[in-house]
Amino acid sequence: MSEALIAVFPGDGIGPEVTAQARAVLERCGERFGFPLRFEEAVLGGVAIDATGEPLPQASLDLARQADAVLLGAVGGPKWDDPQSKVRPEQALLALRRELELFANLRPIQIHPRVVDAAPLKREVLEGVDILFVRELTGGVYFGQPSERRQGAAGREAVDTVVYDETEVRRVVDLSFSIARGRRKRVTQVDKANILATSRLWREVTREVAADYSDVAVEDVLVDAMAMHLLRRPADFDVVVTENMFGDILTDEASVLTGSLGMLPSASLGSAENSFAHRAGLYEPIHGSAPDIAGRDLANPLGSIMSAAMLLRHSLGREEAASAVEAAVNAVLDDGLRTADLNQPDTRQVGCAEMGAAVVEKL
Ligand code: IPM
Ligand code: MG
């Protein structure tokens, strides 16, 4: 059996703390299920700027390219926030997504029954919520050119560009339909087609792709309406596919449904010849670097640990281990353990390290 190489980029803020727990979970899975894993760590983001002057040093990019999967913590922090600065930690993330062509960002929104009371919405609204967001990750306004500040006739002006070609749209929409087939067979395409030309292209291409999936229901929803539906009737959605920036915004909103941003994993995938599994990918929690709680053993490692489960599933094809990790997380929550973000009067607060150890213990 060949050894899988996992590149680990702990990054900034709480990144190192949560990533250490996810790595321990992966190591445990390797032992228990008998597959060899090799880990290599490298710098990325603010720590990389400090060490090398660049947010994504060549050595880190090379490591990511060689790896079977990348486990990432978080990037950014006040230390590197100067808006005038030419280098910013976030550039590392964008460059990595782009360089590895990770065009599909999977962000599952599931609600653990024991955590539902920590969410600000009513229990009835949250019952049965199981959404998979597929956010396009390598196009749109994040990468469109020109993107600059300049001197205009009326003074300072700035421009950003939203651009998509049909290939970029088709591959992510097609992946969404193929995933929907294995779920509840519904795809919701979110856009702003009443205003944006790019959105009208998304609609057109979505219709073309849908023709190949007659067993999957499809609808188009405007992004402003979707923002509302997510809070009023979230259980109605199955797979939601959308462009880069709408996906960024809607997934932060959707995270509120689960009670804590700290619980949510993500997988960023590139193309695979014919199957959904076994593709190189980047796995990271949705939460950011949370500098206010960094280094204090307060972070919730479950988003990172659930990301490790996605890594096992999508990049290593280890479904059994992936399900075991998810079951272990549920078991720990059932035992009443909670990090500070989710603690309630009837649960027991634990730190990041203890939460990680509890998951490993269940495995
Ligand atoms: C995310 C983050 C990033 C994004 C930032 C950190 C660049 O918000 O992954 O959702 O906007 O894509
Ligand atoms: Mg975001």
Short mmCIF file of C-alpha atoms and ligand atoms in Angstrom, two decimals:
data_model
loop_
_atom_site.label_atom_id
_atom_site.label_comp_id
_atom_site.label_asym_id
_atom_site.label_seq_id
_atom_site.Cartn_x
_atom_site.Cartn_y
_atom_site.Cartn_z
CA MET A 1 0.00 0.00 0.00
CA SER A 2 1.52 3.31 -0.96
CA GLU A 3 1.89 5.97 1.66
CA ALA A 4 -0.30 9.06 1.34
CA LEU A 5 1.42 12.42 1.80
CA ILE A 6 -0.55 15.01 3.75
CA ALA A 7 0.75 18.58 3.58
CA VAL A 8 -0.08 20.46 6.76
CA PHE A 9 -0.27 24.26 6.77
CA PRO A 10 -1.24 25.32 10.30
CA GLY A 11 -1.09 29.02 9.36
CA ASP A 12 -2.05 31.80 11.77
CA GLY A 13 -4.10 32.44 14.91
CA ILE A 14 -5.94 29.35 16.11
CA GLY A 15 -4.84 27.47 12.96
CA PRO A 16 -1.97 25.59 14.67
CA GLU A 17 -4.13 24.51 17.64
CA VAL A 18 -7.01 23.11 15.63
CA THR A 19 -4.79 21.56 12.96
CA ALA A 20 -2.79 19.67 15.61
CA GLN A 21 -6.02 18.00 16.75
CA ALA A 22 -7.10 17.15 13.20
CA ARG A 23 -3.68 15.69 12.49
CA ALA A 24 -3.88 13.52 15.62
CA VAL A 25 -7.25 12.24 14.42
CA LEU A 26 -5.80 11.36 11.01
CA GLU A 27 -2.85 9.60 12.64
CA ARG A 28 -5.24 7.56 14.76
CA CYS A 29 -7.27 6.61 11.69
CA GLY A 30 -4.12 5.46 9.91
CA GLU A 31 -3.33 3.15 12.84
CA ARG A 32 -6.82 1.84 13.32
CA PHE A 33 -7.68 1.26 9.69
CA GLY A 34 -4.18 0.27 8.67
CA PHE A 35 -3.14 2.77 6.03
CA PRO A 36 0.18 4.60 6.08
CA LEU A 37 0.19 8.41 6.20
CA ARG A 38 3.12 10.77 6.06
CA PHE A 39 2.79 14.37 7.22
CA GLU A 40 4.89 17.34 6.17
CA GLU A 41 4.38 20.81 7.60
CA ALA A 42 5.11 24.12 5.91
CA VAL A 43 4.43 27.81 6.47
CA LEU A 44 1.65 29.77 4.81
CA GLY A 45 -0.10 33.08 5.45
CA GLY A 46 1.12 35.57 8.05
CA VAL A 47 3.71 33.23 9.56
CA ALA A 48 5.12 32.74 6.07
CA ILE A 49 5.29 36.51 5.51
CA ASP A 50 7.24 36.81 8.76
CA ALA A 51 9.58 33.96 7.87
CA THR A 52 10.14 34.60 4.17
CA GLY A 53 8.44 37.84 3.13
CA GLU A 54 5.92 35.93 1.02
CA PRO A 55 2.47 34.59 1.96
CA LEU A 56 2.92 31.43 -0.12
CA PRO A 57 6.62 30.55 -0.42
CA GLN A 58 7.63 28.38 -3.36
CA ALA A 59 8.57 25.49 -1.04
CA SER A 60 5.06 25.46 0.43
CA LEU A 61 3.45 25.51 -3.01
CA ASP A 62 5.73 22.69 -4.16
CA LEU A 63 4.78 20.63 -1.13
CA ALA A 64 1.07 21.22 -1.79
CA ARG A 65 1.52 20.11 -5.40
CA GLN A 66 3.19 16.85 -4.40
CA ALA A 67 0.76 16.04 -1.63
CA ASP A 68 -2.27 13.78 -1.87
CA ALA A 69 -4.13 16.29 0.26
CA VAL A 70 -3.56 19.55 2.09
CA LEU A 71 -4.78 20.18 5.63
CA LEU A 72 -4.96 23.89 6.33
CA GLY A 73 -5.64 25.80 9.56
CA ALA A 74 -6.38 29.48 8.98
CA VAL A 75 -4.64 32.59 7.71
CA GLY A 76 -4.62 36.23 8.72
CA GLY A 77 -4.51 38.44 11.79
CA PRO A 78 -4.25 42.07 12.90
CA LYS A 79 -0.47 42.00 12.62
CA TRP A 80 -0.73 41.74 8.82
CA ASP A 81 -3.86 43.85 8.33
CA ASP A 82 -2.31 47.06 7.01
CA PRO A 83 -4.43 47.87 3.92
CA GLN A 84 -1.45 49.60 2.28
CA SER A 85 0.66 46.47 2.50
CA LYS A 86 1.47 44.72 -0.76
CA VAL A 87 1.56 41.28 0.85
CA ARG A 88 -1.40 39.91 2.79
CA PRO A 89 -1.88 36.45 4.35
CA GLU A 90 -5.16 35.91 2.41
CA GLN A 91 -3.20 36.00 -0.85
CA ALA A 92 -1.73 32.63 0.13
CA LEU A 93 -5.15 31.04 0.21
CA LEU A 94 -6.22 32.52 -3.10
CA ALA A 95 -2.93 31.55 -4.76
CA LEU A 96 -3.16 28.00 -3.45
CA ARG A 97 -6.76 27.60 -4.67
CA ARG A 98 -5.81 28.98 -8.04
CA GLU A 99 -2.49 27.14 -8.47
CA LEU A 100 -3.99 23.78 -7.52
CA GLU A 101 -7.11 24.56 -9.60
CA LEU A 102 -9.39 23.78 -6.69
CA PHE A 103 -12.51 25.07 -8.34
CA ALA A 104 -15.14 23.45 -6.16
CA ASN A 105 -15.48 24.33 -2.49
CA LEU A 106 -17.78 21.93 -0.64
CA ARG A 107 -19.26 23.33 2.54
CA PRO A 108 -21.72 20.99 4.23
CA ILE A 109 -24.19 22.49 6.69
CA GLN A 110 -25.50 19.82 9.02
CA ILE A 111 -27.01 20.23 12.42
CA HIS A 112 -26.16 17.98 15.28
CA PRO A 113 -29.35 17.39 17.30
CA ARG A 114 -27.52 18.01 20.58
CA VAL A 115 -26.17 21.34 19.41
CA VAL A 116 -29.38 22.68 17.92
CA ASP A 117 -30.24 24.70 21.01
CA ALA A 118 -27.03 26.69 20.71
CA ALA A 119 -28.27 28.15 17.41
CA PRO A 120 -30.21 31.43 17.46
CA LEU A 121 -33.01 30.06 15.27
CA LYS A 122 -36.01 28.08 16.45
CA ARG A 123 -35.66 24.31 16.65
CA GLU A 124 -38.61 23.82 14.23
CA VAL A 125 -36.85 25.82 11.52
CA LEU A 126 -33.65 23.82 11.92
CA GLU A 127 -35.11 20.34 11.95
CA GLY A 128 -33.88 18.28 8.99
CA VAL A 129 -31.36 20.82 7.73
CA ASP A 130 -28.75 19.14 5.53
CA ILE A 131 -27.34 21.46 2.88
CA LEU A 132 -24.26 21.01 0.78
CA PHE A 133 -22.97 24.29 -0.58
CA VAL A 134 -20.78 24.02 -3.64
CA ARG A 135 -19.03 27.34 -3.98
CA GLU A 136 -17.08 28.10 -7.16
CA LEU A 137 -13.61 28.93 -5.89
CA THR A 138 -11.22 29.97 -8.64
CA GLY A 139 -13.14 32.53 -10.65
CA GLY A 140 -15.43 35.52 -10.41
CA VAL A 141 -14.62 38.79 -8.72
CA TYR A 142 -11.87 37.19 -6.61
CA PHE A 143 -9.66 36.82 -9.66
CA GLY A 144 -11.13 39.04 -12.42
CA GLN A 145 -8.91 41.68 -14.00
CA PRO A 146 -8.72 44.61 -13.84
CA SER A 147 -8.88 44.91 -10.08
CA GLU A 148 -7.25 48.15 -9.00
CA ARG A 149 -7.37 51.59 -7.51
CA ARG A 150 -6.78 54.40 -9.97
CA GLN A 151 -7.22 58.07 -10.59
CA GLY A 152 -10.48 58.81 -12.41
CA ALA A 153 -12.03 62.03 -13.73
CA ALA A 154 -13.87 62.51 -10.41
CA GLY A 155 -10.94 61.61 -8.18
CA ARG A 156 -9.96 58.22 -6.71
CA GLU A 157 -11.83 55.31 -8.18
CA ALA A 158 -11.54 51.54 -7.93
CA VAL A 159 -12.61 48.66 -10.12
CA ASP A 160 -13.11 44.93 -9.63
CA THR A 161 -14.19 42.58 -12.39
CA VAL A 162 -16.53 39.60 -12.34
CA VAL A 163 -15.76 37.23 -15.17
CA TYR A 164 -16.71 33.60 -15.81
CA ASP A 165 -16.34 31.48 -18.89
CA GLU A 166 -18.63 28.57 -19.62
CA THR A 167 -16.01 25.92 -18.83
CA GLU A 168 -15.56 27.31 -15.33
CA VAL A 169 -19.29 27.30 -14.77
CA ARG A 170 -19.95 23.90 -16.32
CA ARG A 171 -17.40 21.93 -14.30
CA VAL A 172 -18.64 23.12 -10.93
CA VAL A 173 -22.31 22.84 -11.86
CA ASP A 174 -21.74 19.36 -13.25
CA LEU A 175 -20.00 18.28 -10.04
CA SER A 176 -22.97 19.65 -8.06
CA PHE A 177 -25.44 17.60 -10.05
CA SER A 178 -23.38 14.46 -9.70
CA ILE A 179 -23.18 14.95 -5.93
CA ALA A 180 -26.92 15.67 -5.75
CA ARG A 181 -27.54 12.26 -7.32
CA GLY A 182 -26.09 10.64 -4.23
CA ARG A 183 -28.20 12.84 -1.95
CA ARG A 184 -31.79 14.15 -2.14
CA LYS A 185 -31.55 14.96 -5.87
CA ARG A 186 -32.17 18.68 -5.75
CA VAL A 187 -29.90 21.44 -7.03
CA THR A 188 -30.46 25.11 -6.26
CA GLN A 189 -28.42 27.48 -8.42
CA VAL A 190 -28.05 30.90 -6.80
CA ASP A 191 -27.38 34.03 -8.82
CA LYS A 192 -28.33 37.63 -9.52
CA ALA A 193 -29.59 37.07 -13.05
CA ASN A 194 -31.87 40.10 -12.97
CA ILE A 195 -28.74 42.27 -12.90
CA LEU A 196 -25.56 40.41 -13.83
CA ALA A 197 -24.54 39.06 -17.24
CA THR A 198 -22.35 36.45 -15.53
CA SER A 199 -25.42 35.19 -13.64
CA ARG A 200 -27.35 34.80 -16.88
CA LEU A 201 -24.50 32.69 -18.23
CA TRP A 202 -24.66 30.56 -15.06
CA ARG A 203 -28.39 30.01 -15.63
CA GLU A 204 -27.88 29.04 -19.25
CA VAL A 205 -25.09 26.58 -18.51
CA THR A 206 -26.99 25.13 -15.53
CA ARG A 207 -29.92 24.33 -17.86
CA GLU A 208 -27.56 22.60 -20.30
CA VAL A 209 -25.97 20.50 -17.55
CA ALA A 210 -29.40 19.70 -16.05
CA ALA A 211 -30.38 18.06 -19.34
CA ASP A 212 -27.93 15.26 -18.51
CA TYR A 213 -29.47 14.74 -15.06
CA SER A 214 -33.17 14.28 -15.65
CA ASP A 215 -33.48 12.57 -12.24
CA VAL A 216 -32.28 15.70 -10.41
CA ALA A 217 -34.62 18.65 -9.78
CA VAL A 218 -33.18 22.09 -10.41
CA GLU A 219 -34.21 25.62 -9.51
CA ASP A 220 -32.64 29.07 -9.85
CA VAL A 221 -32.92 31.43 -6.91
CA LEU A 222 -31.81 35.05 -6.70
CA VAL A 223 -29.12 35.59 -4.09
CA ASP A 224 -31.01 38.20 -2.08
CA ALA A 225 -34.03 35.91 -1.82
CA MET A 226 -31.74 33.01 -0.93
CA ALA A 227 -30.32 34.99 1.99
CA MET A 228 -33.86 35.10 3.33
CA HIS A 229 -34.86 31.51 2.51
CA LEU A 230 -31.80 30.23 4.37
CA LEU A 231 -33.20 31.62 7.60
CA ARG A 232 -36.88 30.84 7.00
CA ARG A 233 -36.85 27.42 5.37
CA PRO A 234 -33.29 26.02 5.35
CA ALA A 235 -34.49 22.41 5.41
CA ASP A 236 -35.84 22.77 1.85
CA PHE A 237 -32.37 22.88 0.29
CA ASP A 238 -30.12 20.01 -0.72
CA VAL A 239 -27.19 20.97 -2.98
CA VAL A 240 -26.71 24.72 -3.48
CA VAL A 241 -24.28 25.78 -6.18
CA THR A 242 -23.16 29.35 -6.66
CA GLU A 243 -20.39 31.65 -7.78
CA ASN A 244 -17.39 32.53 -5.64
CA MET A 245 -18.52 35.65 -3.79
CA PHE A 246 -22.16 34.67 -3.28
CA GLY A 247 -20.86 31.38 -1.88
CA ASP A 248 -18.50 33.16 0.47
CA ILE A 249 -21.31 35.26 1.91
CA LEU A 250 -24.07 32.65 2.01
CA THR A 251 -21.93 30.03 3.74
CA ASP A 252 -21.09 32.39 6.60
CA GLU A 253 -24.79 33.05 6.92
CA ALA A 254 -25.61 29.34 6.78
CA SER A 255 -23.05 28.57 9.46
CA VAL A 256 -25.28 30.35 11.96
CA LEU A 257 -27.84 27.58 11.46
CA THR A 258 -25.45 25.13 13.08
CA GLY A 259 -24.86 27.18 16.21
CA SER A 260 -21.19 27.81 15.60
CA LEU A 261 -18.88 28.61 12.74
CA GLY A 262 -16.39 26.46 14.65
CA MET A 263 -18.15 23.22 13.68
CA LEU A 264 -17.98 23.57 9.94
CA PRO A 265 -15.55 21.85 7.62
CA SER A 266 -14.80 22.44 3.97
CA ALA A 267 -13.17 20.65 1.08
CA SER A 268 -11.77 22.38 -1.98
CA LEU A 269 -11.48 20.01 -4.89
CA GLY A 270 -10.05 20.02 -8.37
CA SER A 271 -11.03 17.80 -11.24
CA ALA A 272 -10.95 14.04 -11.28
CA GLU A 273 -11.14 11.92 -14.39
CA ASN A 274 -14.29 10.06 -13.61
CA SER A 275 -14.96 9.67 -9.97
CA PHE A 276 -15.76 12.04 -7.17
CA ALA A 277 -13.40 10.40 -4.69
CA HIS A 278 -9.59 10.19 -4.81
CA ARG A 279 -8.89 13.67 -6.00
CA ALA A 280 -6.30 16.02 -4.61
CA GLY A 281 -7.89 18.56 -2.36
CA LEU A 282 -7.44 21.17 0.30
CA TYR A 283 -9.28 20.80 3.58
CA GLU A 284 -9.89 23.57 6.06
CA PRO A 285 -12.46 24.65 8.60
CA ILE A 286 -14.68 27.52 7.45
CA HIS A 287 -13.74 29.62 10.46
CA GLY A 288 -10.88 32.05 10.31
CA SER A 289 -7.81 32.58 12.45
CA ALA A 290 -9.74 34.08 15.44
CA PRO A 291 -6.75 36.03 16.77
CA ASP A 292 -8.70 37.09 19.88
CA ILE A 293 -8.68 33.54 21.25
CA ALA A 294 -5.48 32.24 19.65
CA GLY A 295 -3.04 30.33 21.84
CA ARG A 296 -5.51 30.05 24.74
CA ASP A 297 -6.80 26.53 24.15
CA LEU A 298 -10.31 27.92 23.59
CA ALA A 299 -10.81 27.14 19.90
CA ASN A 300 -13.24 24.53 18.64
CA PRO A 301 -11.21 21.89 16.76
CA LEU A 302 -14.28 20.11 15.37
CA GLY A 303 -14.38 22.13 12.13
CA SER A 304 -10.81 21.07 11.44
CA ILE A 305 -11.47 17.48 12.54
CA MET A 306 -14.55 17.27 10.30
CA SER A 307 -12.37 18.65 7.50
CA ALA A 308 -10.00 15.75 8.13
CA ALA A 309 -12.98 13.43 7.69
CA MET A 310 -13.67 15.03 4.31
CA LEU A 311 -9.99 14.57 3.43
CA LEU A 312 -10.23 10.86 4.19
CA ARG A 313 -13.35 10.58 2.05
CA HIS A 314 -12.59 12.71 -0.97
CA SER A 315 -8.82 12.57 -1.39
CA LEU A 316 -7.88 9.21 0.13
CA GLY A 317 -11.04 7.26 -0.67
CA ARG A 318 -11.26 6.06 2.96
CA GLU A 319 -15.00 6.21 3.47
CA GLU A 320 -14.93 3.88 6.45
CA ALA A 321 -12.43 6.04 8.33
CA ALA A 322 -14.27 9.23 7.34
CA SER A 323 -17.55 7.92 8.74
CA ALA A 324 -15.76 6.75 11.89
CA VAL A 325 -14.42 10.27 12.50
CA GLU A 326 -17.88 11.78 12.02
CA ALA A 327 -19.37 9.20 14.38
CA ALA A 328 -16.65 9.93 16.95
CA VAL A 329 -17.43 13.67 16.80
CA ASN A 330 -21.14 12.94 17.31
CA ALA A 331 -20.34 10.62 20.21
CA VAL A 332 -18.24 13.27 21.93
CA LEU A 333 -21.04 15.82 21.51
CA ASP A 334 -23.51 13.24 22.83
CA ASP A 335 -21.30 12.92 25.90
CA GLY A 336 -21.94 16.63 26.49
CA LEU A 337 -18.44 17.95 25.77
CA ARG A 338 -18.36 21.45 24.30
CA THR A 339 -15.76 24.08 23.56
CA ALA A 340 -16.53 27.62 24.76
CA ASP A 341 -18.36 28.65 21.56
CA LEU A 342 -21.09 26.05 22.12
CA ASN A 343 -21.17 25.53 25.84
CA GLN A 344 -24.64 25.52 27.47
CA PRO A 345 -25.74 25.18 31.09
CA ASP A 346 -26.15 21.39 30.75
CA THR A 347 -22.87 20.67 28.92
CA ARG A 348 -19.25 20.50 30.04
CA GLN A 349 -16.76 23.02 28.70
CA VAL A 350 -13.44 21.65 27.51
CA GLY A 351 -10.46 23.16 25.76
CA CYS A 352 -9.32 22.61 22.20
CA ALA A 353 -6.78 19.92 23.13
CA GLU A 354 -9.18 18.01 25.38
CA MET A 355 -11.87 18.06 22.72
CA GLY A 356 -9.41 16.67 20.16
CA ALA A 357 -8.21 13.99 22.59
CA ALA A 358 -11.82 12.98 23.28
CA VAL A 359 -12.43 12.42 19.56
CA VAL A 360 -9.22 10.39 19.24
CA GLU A 361 -10.30 8.35 22.25
CA LYS A 362 -13.58 7.41 20.55
CA LEU A 363 -11.63 6.16 17.57
C1 IPM B 1 -13.36 31.91 3.07
C2 IPM B 1 -12.66 33.17 3.50
C3 IPM B 1 -11.71 33.61 2.40
C4 IPM B 1 -12.55 33.91 1.18
C5 IPM B 1 -10.80 34.79 2.75
C6 IPM B 1 -10.01 34.54 4.00
C7 IPM B 1 -9.90 35.15 1.61
O1 IPM B 1 -13.58 34.16 3.83
O2 IPM B 1 -12.67 30.92 2.78
O3 IPM B 1 -14.59 31.90 3.04
O4 IPM B 1 -13.09 35.01 1.04
O5 IPM B 1 -12.65 33.04 0.32
MG MG B 2 -15.59 33.49 3.84
#
